[in-house]
CSV table of C-alpha atoms in Angstrom, one decimal:
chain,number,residue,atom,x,y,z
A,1,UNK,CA,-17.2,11.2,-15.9
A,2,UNK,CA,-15.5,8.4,-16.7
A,3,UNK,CA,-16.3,4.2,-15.9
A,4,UNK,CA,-14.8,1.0,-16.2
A,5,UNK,CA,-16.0,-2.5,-15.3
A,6,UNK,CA,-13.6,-4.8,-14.1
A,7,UNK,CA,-13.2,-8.5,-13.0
A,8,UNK,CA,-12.8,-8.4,-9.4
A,9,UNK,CA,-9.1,-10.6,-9.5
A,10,UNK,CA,-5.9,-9.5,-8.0
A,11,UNK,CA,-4.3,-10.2,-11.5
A,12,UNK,CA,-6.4,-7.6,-12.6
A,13,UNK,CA,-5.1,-4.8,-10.2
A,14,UNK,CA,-2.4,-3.1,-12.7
A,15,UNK,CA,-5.8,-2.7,-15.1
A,16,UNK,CA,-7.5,-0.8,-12.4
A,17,UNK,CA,-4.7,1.5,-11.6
A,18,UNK,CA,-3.9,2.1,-15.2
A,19,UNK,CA,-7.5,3.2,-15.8
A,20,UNK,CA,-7.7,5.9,-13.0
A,21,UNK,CA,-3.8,6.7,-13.6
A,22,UNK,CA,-4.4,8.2,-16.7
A,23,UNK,CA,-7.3,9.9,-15.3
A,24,UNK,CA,-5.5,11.8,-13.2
A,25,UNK,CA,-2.4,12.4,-15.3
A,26,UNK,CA,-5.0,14.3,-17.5
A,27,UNK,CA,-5.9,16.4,-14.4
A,28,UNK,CA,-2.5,17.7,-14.0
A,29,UNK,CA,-2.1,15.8,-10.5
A,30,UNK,CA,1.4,15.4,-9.1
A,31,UNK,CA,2.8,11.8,-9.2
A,32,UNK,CA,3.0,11.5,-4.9
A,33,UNK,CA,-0.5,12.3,-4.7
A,34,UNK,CA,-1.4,9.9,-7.8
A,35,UNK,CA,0.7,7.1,-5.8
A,36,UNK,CA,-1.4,7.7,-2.8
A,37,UNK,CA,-4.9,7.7,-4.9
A,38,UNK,CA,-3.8,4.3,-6.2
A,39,UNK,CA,-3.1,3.0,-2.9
A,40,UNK,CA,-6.4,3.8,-1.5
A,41,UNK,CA,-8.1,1.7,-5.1
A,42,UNK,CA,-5.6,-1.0,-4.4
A,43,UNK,CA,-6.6,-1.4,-1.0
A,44,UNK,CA,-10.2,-1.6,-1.9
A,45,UNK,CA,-10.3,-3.4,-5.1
A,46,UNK,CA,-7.9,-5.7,-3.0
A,47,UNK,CA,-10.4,-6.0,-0.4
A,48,UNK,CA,-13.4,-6.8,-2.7
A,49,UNK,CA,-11.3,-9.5,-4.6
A,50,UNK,CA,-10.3,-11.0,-1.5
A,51,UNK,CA,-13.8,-11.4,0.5
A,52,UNK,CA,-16.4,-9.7,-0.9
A,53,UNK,CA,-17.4,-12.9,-3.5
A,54,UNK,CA,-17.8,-16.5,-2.2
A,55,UNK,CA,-18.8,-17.5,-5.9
A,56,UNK,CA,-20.7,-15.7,-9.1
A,57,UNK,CA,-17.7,-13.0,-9.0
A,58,UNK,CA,-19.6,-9.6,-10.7
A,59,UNK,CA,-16.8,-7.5,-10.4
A,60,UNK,CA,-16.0,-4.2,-9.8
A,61,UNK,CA,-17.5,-0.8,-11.5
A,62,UNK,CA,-15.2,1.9,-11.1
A,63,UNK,CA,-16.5,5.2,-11.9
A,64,UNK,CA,-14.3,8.6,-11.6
A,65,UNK,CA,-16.0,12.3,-11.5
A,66,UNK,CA,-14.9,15.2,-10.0
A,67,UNK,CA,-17.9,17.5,-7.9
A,68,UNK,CA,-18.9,20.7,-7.5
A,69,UNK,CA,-16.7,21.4,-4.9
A,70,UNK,CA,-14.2,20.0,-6.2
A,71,UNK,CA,-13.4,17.2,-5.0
A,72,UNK,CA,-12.0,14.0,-7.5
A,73,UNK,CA,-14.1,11.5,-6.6
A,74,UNK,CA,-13.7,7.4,-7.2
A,75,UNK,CA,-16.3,5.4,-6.6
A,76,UNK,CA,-16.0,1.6,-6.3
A,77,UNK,CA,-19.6,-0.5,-6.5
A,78,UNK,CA,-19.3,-4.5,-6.3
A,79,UNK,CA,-22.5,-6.7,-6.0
A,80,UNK,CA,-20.9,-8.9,-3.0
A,81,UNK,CA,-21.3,-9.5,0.8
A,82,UNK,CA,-22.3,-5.9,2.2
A,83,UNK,CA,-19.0,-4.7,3.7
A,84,UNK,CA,-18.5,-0.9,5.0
A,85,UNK,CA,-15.6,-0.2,5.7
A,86,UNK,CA,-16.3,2.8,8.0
A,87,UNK,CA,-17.2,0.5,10.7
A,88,UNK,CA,-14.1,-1.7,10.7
A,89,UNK,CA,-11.6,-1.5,14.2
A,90,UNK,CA,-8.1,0.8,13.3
A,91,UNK,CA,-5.0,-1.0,14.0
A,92,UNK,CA,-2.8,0.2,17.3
A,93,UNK,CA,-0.2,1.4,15.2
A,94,UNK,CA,1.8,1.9,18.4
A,95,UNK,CA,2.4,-1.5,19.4
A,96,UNK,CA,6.0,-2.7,18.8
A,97,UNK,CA,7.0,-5.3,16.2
A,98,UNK,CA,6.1,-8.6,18.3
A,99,UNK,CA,2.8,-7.6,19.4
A,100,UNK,CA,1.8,-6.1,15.4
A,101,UNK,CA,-0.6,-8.1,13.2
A,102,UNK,CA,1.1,-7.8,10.1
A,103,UNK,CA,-2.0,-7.1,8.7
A,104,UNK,CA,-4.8,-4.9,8.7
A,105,UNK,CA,-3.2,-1.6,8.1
A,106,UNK,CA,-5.5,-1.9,3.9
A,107,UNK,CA,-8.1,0.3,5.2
A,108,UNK,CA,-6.2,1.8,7.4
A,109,UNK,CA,-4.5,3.6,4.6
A,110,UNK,CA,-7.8,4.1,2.6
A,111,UNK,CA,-8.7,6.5,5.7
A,112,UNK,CA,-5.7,8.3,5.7
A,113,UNK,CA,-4.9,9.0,2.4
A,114,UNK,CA,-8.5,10.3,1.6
A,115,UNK,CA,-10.5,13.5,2.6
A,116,UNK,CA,-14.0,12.1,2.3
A,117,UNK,CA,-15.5,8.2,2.4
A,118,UNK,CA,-19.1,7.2,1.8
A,119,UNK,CA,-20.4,3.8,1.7
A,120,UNK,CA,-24.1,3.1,0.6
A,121,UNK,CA,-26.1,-0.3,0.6
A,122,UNK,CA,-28.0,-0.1,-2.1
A,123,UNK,CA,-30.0,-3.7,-3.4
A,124,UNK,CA,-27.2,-6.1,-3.7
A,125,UNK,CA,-24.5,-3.4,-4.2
A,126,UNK,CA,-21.9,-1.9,-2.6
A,127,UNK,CA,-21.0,1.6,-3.3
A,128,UNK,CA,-18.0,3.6,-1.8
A,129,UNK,CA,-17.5,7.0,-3.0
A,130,UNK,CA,-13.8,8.2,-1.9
A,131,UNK,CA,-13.1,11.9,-2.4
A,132,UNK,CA,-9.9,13.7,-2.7
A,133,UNK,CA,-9.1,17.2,-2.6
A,134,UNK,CA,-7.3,18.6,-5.4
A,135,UNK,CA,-4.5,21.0,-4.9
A,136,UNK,CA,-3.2,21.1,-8.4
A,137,UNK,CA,0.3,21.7,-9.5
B,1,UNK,CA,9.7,-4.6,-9.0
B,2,UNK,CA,13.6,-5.3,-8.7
B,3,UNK,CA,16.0,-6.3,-6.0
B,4,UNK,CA,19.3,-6.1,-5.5
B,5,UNK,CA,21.3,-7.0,-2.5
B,6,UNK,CA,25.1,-6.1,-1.5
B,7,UNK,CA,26.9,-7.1,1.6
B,8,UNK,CA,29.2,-4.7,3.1
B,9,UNK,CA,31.1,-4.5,6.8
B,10,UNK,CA,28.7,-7.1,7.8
B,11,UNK,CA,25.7,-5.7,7.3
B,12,UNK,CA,23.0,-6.9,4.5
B,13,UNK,CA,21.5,-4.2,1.8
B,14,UNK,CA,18.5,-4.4,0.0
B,15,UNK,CA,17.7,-2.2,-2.6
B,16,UNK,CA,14.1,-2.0,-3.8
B,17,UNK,CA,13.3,-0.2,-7.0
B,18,UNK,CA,9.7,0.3,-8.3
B,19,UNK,CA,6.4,-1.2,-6.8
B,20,UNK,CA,5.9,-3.2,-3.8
B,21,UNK,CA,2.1,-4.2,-3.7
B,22,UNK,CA,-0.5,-6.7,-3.9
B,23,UNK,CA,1.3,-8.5,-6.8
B,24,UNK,CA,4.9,-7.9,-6.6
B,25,UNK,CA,4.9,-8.2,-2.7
B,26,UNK,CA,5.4,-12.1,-3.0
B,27,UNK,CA,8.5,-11.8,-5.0
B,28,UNK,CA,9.9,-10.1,-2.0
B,29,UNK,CA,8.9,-12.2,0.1
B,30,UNK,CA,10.7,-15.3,-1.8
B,31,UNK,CA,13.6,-13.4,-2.4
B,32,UNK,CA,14.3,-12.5,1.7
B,33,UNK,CA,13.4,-16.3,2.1
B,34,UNK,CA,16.3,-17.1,0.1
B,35,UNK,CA,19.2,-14.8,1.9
B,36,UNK,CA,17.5,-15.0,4.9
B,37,UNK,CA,20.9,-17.1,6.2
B,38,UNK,CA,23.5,-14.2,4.8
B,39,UNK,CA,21.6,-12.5,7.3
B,40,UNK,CA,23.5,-12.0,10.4
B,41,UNK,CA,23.7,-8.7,12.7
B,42,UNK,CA,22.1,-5.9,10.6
B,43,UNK,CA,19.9,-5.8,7.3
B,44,UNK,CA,19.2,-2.2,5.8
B,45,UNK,CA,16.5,-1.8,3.6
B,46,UNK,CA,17.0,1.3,1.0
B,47,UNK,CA,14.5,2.7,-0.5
B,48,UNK,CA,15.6,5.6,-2.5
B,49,UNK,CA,14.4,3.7,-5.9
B,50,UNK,CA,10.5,2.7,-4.2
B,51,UNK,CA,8.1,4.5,-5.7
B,52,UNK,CA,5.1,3.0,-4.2
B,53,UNK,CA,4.0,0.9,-1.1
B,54,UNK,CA,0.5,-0.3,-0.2
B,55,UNK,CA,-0.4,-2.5,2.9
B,56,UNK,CA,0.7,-5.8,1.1
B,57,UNK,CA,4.3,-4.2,1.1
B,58,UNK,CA,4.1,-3.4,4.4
B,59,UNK,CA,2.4,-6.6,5.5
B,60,UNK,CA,6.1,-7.8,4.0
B,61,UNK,CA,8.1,-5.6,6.1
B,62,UNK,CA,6.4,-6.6,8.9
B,63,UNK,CA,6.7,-10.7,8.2
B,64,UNK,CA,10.3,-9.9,7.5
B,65,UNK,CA,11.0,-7.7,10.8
B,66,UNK,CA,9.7,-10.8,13.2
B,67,UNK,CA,11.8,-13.4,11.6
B,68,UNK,CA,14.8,-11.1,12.1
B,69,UNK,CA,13.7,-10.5,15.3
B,70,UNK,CA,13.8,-14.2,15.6
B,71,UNK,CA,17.7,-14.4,15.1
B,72,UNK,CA,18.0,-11.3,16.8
B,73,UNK,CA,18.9,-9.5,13.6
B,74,UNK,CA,18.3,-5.7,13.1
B,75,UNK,CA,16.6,-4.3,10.4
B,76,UNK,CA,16.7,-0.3,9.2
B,77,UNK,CA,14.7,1.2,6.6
B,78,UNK,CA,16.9,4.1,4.5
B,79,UNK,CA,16.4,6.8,2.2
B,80,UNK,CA,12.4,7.1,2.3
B,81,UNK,CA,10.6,9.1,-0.3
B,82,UNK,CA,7.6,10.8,-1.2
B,83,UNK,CA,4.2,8.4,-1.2
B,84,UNK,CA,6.4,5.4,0.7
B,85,UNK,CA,7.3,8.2,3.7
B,86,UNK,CA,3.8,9.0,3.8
B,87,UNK,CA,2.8,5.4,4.2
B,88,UNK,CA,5.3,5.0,6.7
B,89,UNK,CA,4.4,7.8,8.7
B,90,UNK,CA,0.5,7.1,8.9
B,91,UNK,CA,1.5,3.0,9.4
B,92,UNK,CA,3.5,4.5,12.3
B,93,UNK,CA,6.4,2.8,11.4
B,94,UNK,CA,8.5,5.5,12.0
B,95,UNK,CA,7.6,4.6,16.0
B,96,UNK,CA,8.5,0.9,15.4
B,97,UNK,CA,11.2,0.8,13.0
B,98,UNK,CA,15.0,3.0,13.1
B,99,UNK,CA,14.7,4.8,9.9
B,100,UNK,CA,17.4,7.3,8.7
B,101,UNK,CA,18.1,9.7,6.0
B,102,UNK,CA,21.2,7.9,4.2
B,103,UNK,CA,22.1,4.8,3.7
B,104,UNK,CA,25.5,5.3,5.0
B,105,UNK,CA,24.1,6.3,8.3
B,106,UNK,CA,22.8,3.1,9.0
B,107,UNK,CA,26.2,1.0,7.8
B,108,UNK,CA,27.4,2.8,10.9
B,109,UNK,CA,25.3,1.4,13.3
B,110,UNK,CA,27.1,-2.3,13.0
B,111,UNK,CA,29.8,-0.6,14.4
């Protein structure tokens, strides 16, 4: 198990993704699936730097463990505005280009790209636990 | 991130190498701002050297497509790979957007 604590600032993303990049390099996990773990942190660390703080920013903990069943998990606490992102609306990603938000496809592509997501409220902290299953080269 | 554009038979390539995301998505977004009037029947988008694309890139893509839309402009993405075809796919821009295999297919839709 390994953790990090982070300032929650977008200028801090490349420090994020270097920290569970070399995580995974050591697990022997192919690069494509590496890119889409780090797209599912970005979108979340993203997320948390972009709303989750009015003031007092805490940060992030990241914290990466794989379980019994082996799944690689990342979890991702901040001590910010309680925010699950379960319950947020998908995107119609049918509409056609004029009638598209441009936005809203972050979490989305958290949902997609994982097998597993659980979010807890616990005190003042969030805590989402993504899980990936490994199928190692 | 880099970009590099070249014109040929009228149509308008971009070539994106590296990362598009939270950080480096503005410097795309600056750098279609300032061709944006080279622009005029057909931009192709190649992305043979992207590695990676999270929602900011694509939040790009999208900004871009509705100003081209605006001048009536038509915009094809080109030589997807790995994590950035997945992205696509689950964005369901492949429903949206004309994407092909090689670049050279799409220089032959201005004809």
């Amino acid at each position: 198990m390994k953790e990090k604590k982070l300032p929650a600032k977008i200028e801090h993303l490349h420090d994020v993704l270097d920290f569970i990049t070399e995580i995974l390099k050591q697990q022997g996990i192919n690069e494509d699936k590496i890119r889409n773990m780090q797209i599912v942190v970005e979108e979340v660390f993203v997320n948390i730097c972009n709303y989750s703080y009015d003031e007092d920013n805490q940060g992030i903990n990241i914290r990466c463990y794989i379980t019994d069943d082996d799944l690689f998990c990342i979890e991702i606490t901040d001590w910010g505005k309680p925010f699950n992102i379960l319950n947020s609306k998908d995107p119609d990603i049918k509409k056609d280009i004029d009638d598209r938000d441009i936005g809203g496809l972050g979490i989305w592509l958290v949902k997609n790209l994982s097998d597993k997501i659980t979010y807890k409220r616990i005190e003042d902290k969030n805590i989402l636990e993504i899980g990936f299953r490994l199928s190692r080269v | 991130m880099d970009i590099v554009m070249r014109q040929q038979d009228g149509a308008v390539i971009i070539y994106l190498k590296g990362r598009l995301d939270a950080i480096t998505s503005s410097q795309f977004d600056s750098y279609v701002s300032t061709i944006f009037e080279n622009i005029n029947k057909l931009v192709i988008i190649n992305l043979s050297g992207l590695e990676y694309i999270s929602s900011a890139g694509l939040r790009s893509m999208l900004a871009f497509a509705k100003q081209l839309k605006s001048k009536d402009a038509k915009i094809v993405f080109a030589e997807l790979k790995g994590s950035v075809k997945d992205v696509f796919r689950i964005s369901g821009f492949y429903t949206i957007f004309e994407i092909v295999e090689n670049e050279s297919d799409a220089i032959k839709l201005t004809v």
